[in-house]
Amino acid sequence: MENAPEQPPAFAMVNGIPFNQLPEDLYIPPDALEVFLALFEGPLDLLLYLIKRQNLDIVNIPVAEITQQYINYIQLMGLLNIELAAEYLVMAALLAEIKSRMLLPRRPDAEDEEDDPRATLIRRLQEYEGIRNAADEMDQLPRMERELFATEVDISALAIEQILPDIELKELLLAFQDVLKRVDQLSHHQITKEALSVRERMATILAKLEGENSLLFPQLFIRKEGRHGVVVSFLAILELSKERLIDIIQPEPFAQIRVRAASPAQAEAEND
Amino acid sequence: MTVNVDSTVIVQPEYLMETKRIVEAILFAAKQPMTCKQIQQTFPELEQPGLQDVQQAIAAITEDYQSRPIELKQVASGYRFQVRSELSRWVSRLFEEKPPKYSRALLETLAIIAYRQPVTRGDIEDIRGVGVSSSIVQTLLEREWIKVIGHKEVPGKPALLGTTKQFLDYFNITTLNELPTLQRLDLSLDGTPTSAGKE
Amino acid sequence: MTVNVDSTVIVQPEYLMETKRIVEAILFAAKQPMTCKQIQQTFPELEQPGLQDVQQAIAAITEDYQSRPIELKQVASGYRFQVRSELSRWVSRLFEEKPPKYSRALLETLAIIAYRQPVTRGDIEDIRGVGVSSSIVQTLLEREWIKVIGHKEVPGKPALLGTTKQFLDYFNITTLNELPTLQRLDLSLDGTPTSAGKE
């Protein structure tokens, strides 16, 4: 870098410009810096970044220096209103503690690594670095939907017997009862044999009219059903007419009454 | 392409081989049938082969798979690989599952159609108080339990649904009159531990 | 069936259809990788080939597709046909949706579960030094890359997470050993750096 030699290494490179200080100068678009800082996955990630940036070995962290840089960073994040996870502050406290302990003279009998205040931190950094690298490498593995694609071979030519669910008549009624229970205005007595046969006849008549231009009124009755059948058919015709499903036409006075399906385009009947 | 067998073996230029290879890969990866045009346009813009090249590749691939248990087949919307039908017997067990159960919504829809026919989808929604998914209606149509028996003369001309002869056959009854009524249900369910019954 | 055209065409009785041909059809028709055992059991009960026959058929099929743009590949949960990765450049253009990109947070979480399983959420947070968002764990569970494989016997009984076969399948490998080696520095503080350890 062509900056003054005394200057500490840049905190960040934004658009190729080394960034050394808290953003008092307006060179750096704060948004860009924010994006950059938000990239860190946590305090360990930030620490690793600071160490790697100076080509330092994890096991020889210059704690004092790194602590200062780390604190500068989280101040910067605070200044930019980046939501700072509590973990960052915990780490700052830990670093400060290590730093202070490093300043104290070591007891001569404490040769153990256990007593080196840096040991735990270093172990965590190493572990995290390993995982971070593994995650990177895993991301490079060829994977489905990106480098690899399943073959899609159609099976519609196969005769596959689909087993369809069974239902029982009772279930149907139970379902209907549940529906009725939910609907206040409908009450049980409406579901009588009588009403049902009218409903059925309505369906039969509509089916009869399907594909026909129109039918003569008498054609909708079946003589051999007798009086009861005639009444049912008649009620069905009236109901269909009321629901505007059929038209009843009499072209001129005293002419034969004809009935036709209300839908003019018979052809549509199959597609809805 | 292998067809004109007039002794001269035409050595294919390499770029043609490549095209064939890519076309084959595309056909295998595609989730629906592909037309020549669609295959052509799957290539990067500056590398698109002519339609004729695609056509030739398809012919060559079809030939290559002549002896295999899958075939490249032309259907209405393009070409696709499919398992040959003569293998049904062996492959079909892959797809045999336990019969699923119909949903509450489907049962209710069918019940409403049976007891209230002819009804439109709107009617069913009014009665149930919730929307009726088209997949339910579709399932019932495919099962041939219901059919469209007309159209209502209102804006949109909604289809009127009713039950079919197959529906009656399935439940082993001859007319809708034989559908159980609620009164009868109340009697027959007396004492049986179902959710229905008395209020 | 194509024929060696030497005058005598032997019509094969249906039940003699080659095992290999059927295995190939099954592999193409199946929607997920198939183990030898699963392939064997797809055959009708009285015609099931030995596992060794299935294995042989798989070897022969793998060979047959050596020169084609698709390959028969073994992954964790069995064998599957897939388009060779060198053709992904063309094939990926079939799909409008870009393949999902996963965040570093998700990948790191996944890596910890893969390399350190079984782990609790707390373990993951310890290693990463930062909280694990539940949406990441949720995403991984939904993709069926990880699953709960038990509960730790500590207060709160936190779930222990591990990876699934689908995870290996997705990354095109058969076992966890095929994951990239986890490089770890030694823990010595005496200044001797980097004797790499393997997991």
Short mmCIF file of C-alpha atoms in Angstrom, two decimals, chain B residues 41-157:
data_model
loop_
_atom_site.label_atom_id
_atom_site.label_comp_id
_atom_site.label_asym_id
_atom_site.label_seq_id
_atom_site.Cartn_x
_atom_site.Cartn_y
_atom_site.Cartn_z
CA GLN B 41 -33.30 -22.80 -27.51
CA THR B 42 -31.86 -24.58 -24.53
CA PHE B 43 -28.44 -24.19 -26.14
CA PRO B 44 -26.57 -20.96 -25.35
CA GLU B 45 -27.48 -18.32 -27.88
CA LEU B 46 -24.32 -18.39 -29.93
CA GLU B 47 -24.14 -22.16 -30.04
CA GLN B 48 -27.62 -23.04 -31.15
CA PRO B 49 -27.70 -25.79 -33.75
CA GLY B 50 -30.12 -25.65 -36.65
CA LEU B 51 -33.48 -27.25 -36.20
CA GLN B 52 -32.45 -29.83 -38.72
CA ASP B 53 -29.42 -30.75 -36.64
CA VAL B 54 -31.65 -31.21 -33.63
CA GLN B 55 -33.98 -33.32 -35.70
CA GLN B 56 -31.06 -35.44 -36.88
CA ALA B 57 -29.77 -35.86 -33.37
CA ILE B 58 -33.19 -37.01 -32.24
CA ALA B 59 -33.32 -39.56 -35.03
CA ALA B 60 -29.88 -40.87 -34.10
CA ILE B 61 -30.74 -41.07 -30.40
CA THR B 62 -34.00 -42.85 -31.15
CA GLU B 63 -31.96 -45.36 -33.10
CA ASP B 64 -29.44 -45.78 -30.29
CA TYR B 65 -32.13 -46.68 -27.80
CA GLN B 66 -33.83 -49.15 -30.11
CA SER B 67 -32.59 -52.10 -28.11
CA ARG B 68 -32.95 -50.61 -24.64
CA PRO B 69 -35.85 -50.78 -22.21
CA ILE B 70 -36.55 -47.08 -22.62
CA GLU B 71 -37.38 -45.29 -25.82
CA LEU B 72 -37.36 -41.77 -27.14
CA LYS B 73 -40.93 -41.17 -28.06
CA GLN B 74 -42.70 -38.34 -29.79
CA VAL B 75 -45.87 -37.29 -28.06
CA ALA B 76 -48.17 -34.36 -28.73
CA SER B 77 -46.03 -31.80 -26.97
CA GLY B 78 -42.63 -33.04 -28.04
CA TYR B 79 -40.10 -35.76 -27.41
CA ARG B 80 -39.47 -37.56 -24.17
CA PHE B 81 -37.83 -40.70 -22.92
CA GLN B 82 -40.22 -43.25 -21.56
CA VAL B 83 -40.05 -46.75 -20.19
CA ARG B 84 -41.32 -49.23 -22.76
CA SER B 85 -44.79 -50.49 -22.04
CA GLU B 86 -43.80 -54.14 -22.27
CA LEU B 87 -41.90 -53.71 -19.02
CA SER B 88 -45.00 -52.74 -17.08
CA ARG B 89 -45.22 -56.08 -15.40
CA TRP B 90 -41.79 -55.70 -13.80
CA VAL B 91 -41.67 -52.04 -13.10
CA SER B 92 -45.20 -51.51 -11.87
CA ARG B 93 -44.46 -52.77 -8.37
CA LEU B 94 -42.37 -49.66 -7.88
CA PHE B 95 -45.51 -47.60 -7.88
CA GLU B 96 -47.88 -49.79 -6.00
CA GLU B 97 -48.53 -48.10 -2.77
CA LYS B 98 -50.86 -48.55 0.04
CA PRO B 99 -54.13 -47.04 -1.01
CA PRO B 100 -54.27 -43.51 0.29
CA LYS B 101 -57.24 -42.26 2.23
CA TYR B 102 -59.55 -39.65 0.89
CA SER B 103 -59.60 -36.38 2.74
CA ARG B 104 -62.49 -35.11 4.77
CA ALA B 105 -62.92 -32.33 2.22
CA LEU B 106 -63.29 -34.84 -0.59
CA LEU B 107 -65.85 -36.91 1.28
CA GLU B 108 -67.87 -33.83 2.11
CA THR B 109 -67.73 -32.62 -1.46
CA LEU B 110 -68.89 -35.97 -2.77
CA ALA B 111 -71.65 -36.12 -0.16
CA ILE B 112 -72.93 -32.69 -1.12
CA ILE B 113 -72.93 -33.61 -4.78
CA ALA B 114 -74.74 -36.86 -4.05
CA TYR B 115 -77.41 -35.39 -1.80
CA ARG B 116 -77.84 -32.01 -3.44
CA GLN B 117 -77.27 -32.58 -7.13
CA PRO B 118 -77.18 -30.85 -9.46
CA VAL B 119 -74.81 -28.41 -7.80
CA THR B 120 -72.11 -26.07 -8.97
CA ARG B 121 -68.76 -25.70 -7.31
CA GLY B 122 -70.02 -22.42 -5.94
CA ASP B 123 -72.98 -24.20 -4.34
CA ILE B 124 -70.62 -26.67 -2.70
CA GLU B 125 -68.51 -23.84 -1.39
CA ASP B 126 -71.58 -22.10 -0.05
CA ILE B 127 -72.71 -25.20 1.78
CA ARG B 128 -69.29 -26.15 3.14
CA GLY B 129 -68.36 -22.59 3.88
CA VAL B 130 -64.88 -23.09 2.44
CA GLY B 131 -63.37 -23.23 -1.02
CA VAL B 132 -63.40 -26.46 -2.99
CA SER B 133 -60.02 -27.28 -4.48
CA SER B 134 -60.14 -28.17 -8.15
CA SER B 135 -58.02 -31.21 -7.46
CA ILE B 136 -60.84 -32.69 -5.40
CA VAL B 137 -63.34 -32.18 -8.20
CA GLN B 138 -60.73 -33.56 -10.58
CA THR B 139 -60.23 -36.68 -8.47
CA LEU B 140 -63.96 -37.30 -8.32
CA LEU B 141 -64.30 -36.80 -12.07
CA GLU B 142 -61.40 -39.15 -12.74
CA ARG B 143 -62.84 -41.72 -10.45
CA GLU B 144 -66.01 -41.35 -12.56
CA TRP B 145 -68.15 -40.88 -9.49
CA ILE B 146 -69.34 -37.48 -10.66
CA LYS B 147 -69.83 -35.84 -14.01
CA VAL B 148 -70.80 -32.54 -15.51
CA ILE B 149 -74.51 -32.78 -16.24
CA GLY B 150 -75.05 -29.29 -17.56
CA HIS B 151 -74.23 -25.67 -17.03
CA LYS B 152 -76.01 -23.12 -14.96
CA GLU B 153 -77.33 -20.08 -16.79
CA VAL B 154 -75.53 -17.52 -14.72
CA PRO B 155 -72.44 -15.49 -15.53
CA GLY B 156 -69.50 -17.79 -15.99
CA LYS B 157 -71.75 -20.71 -16.87
#
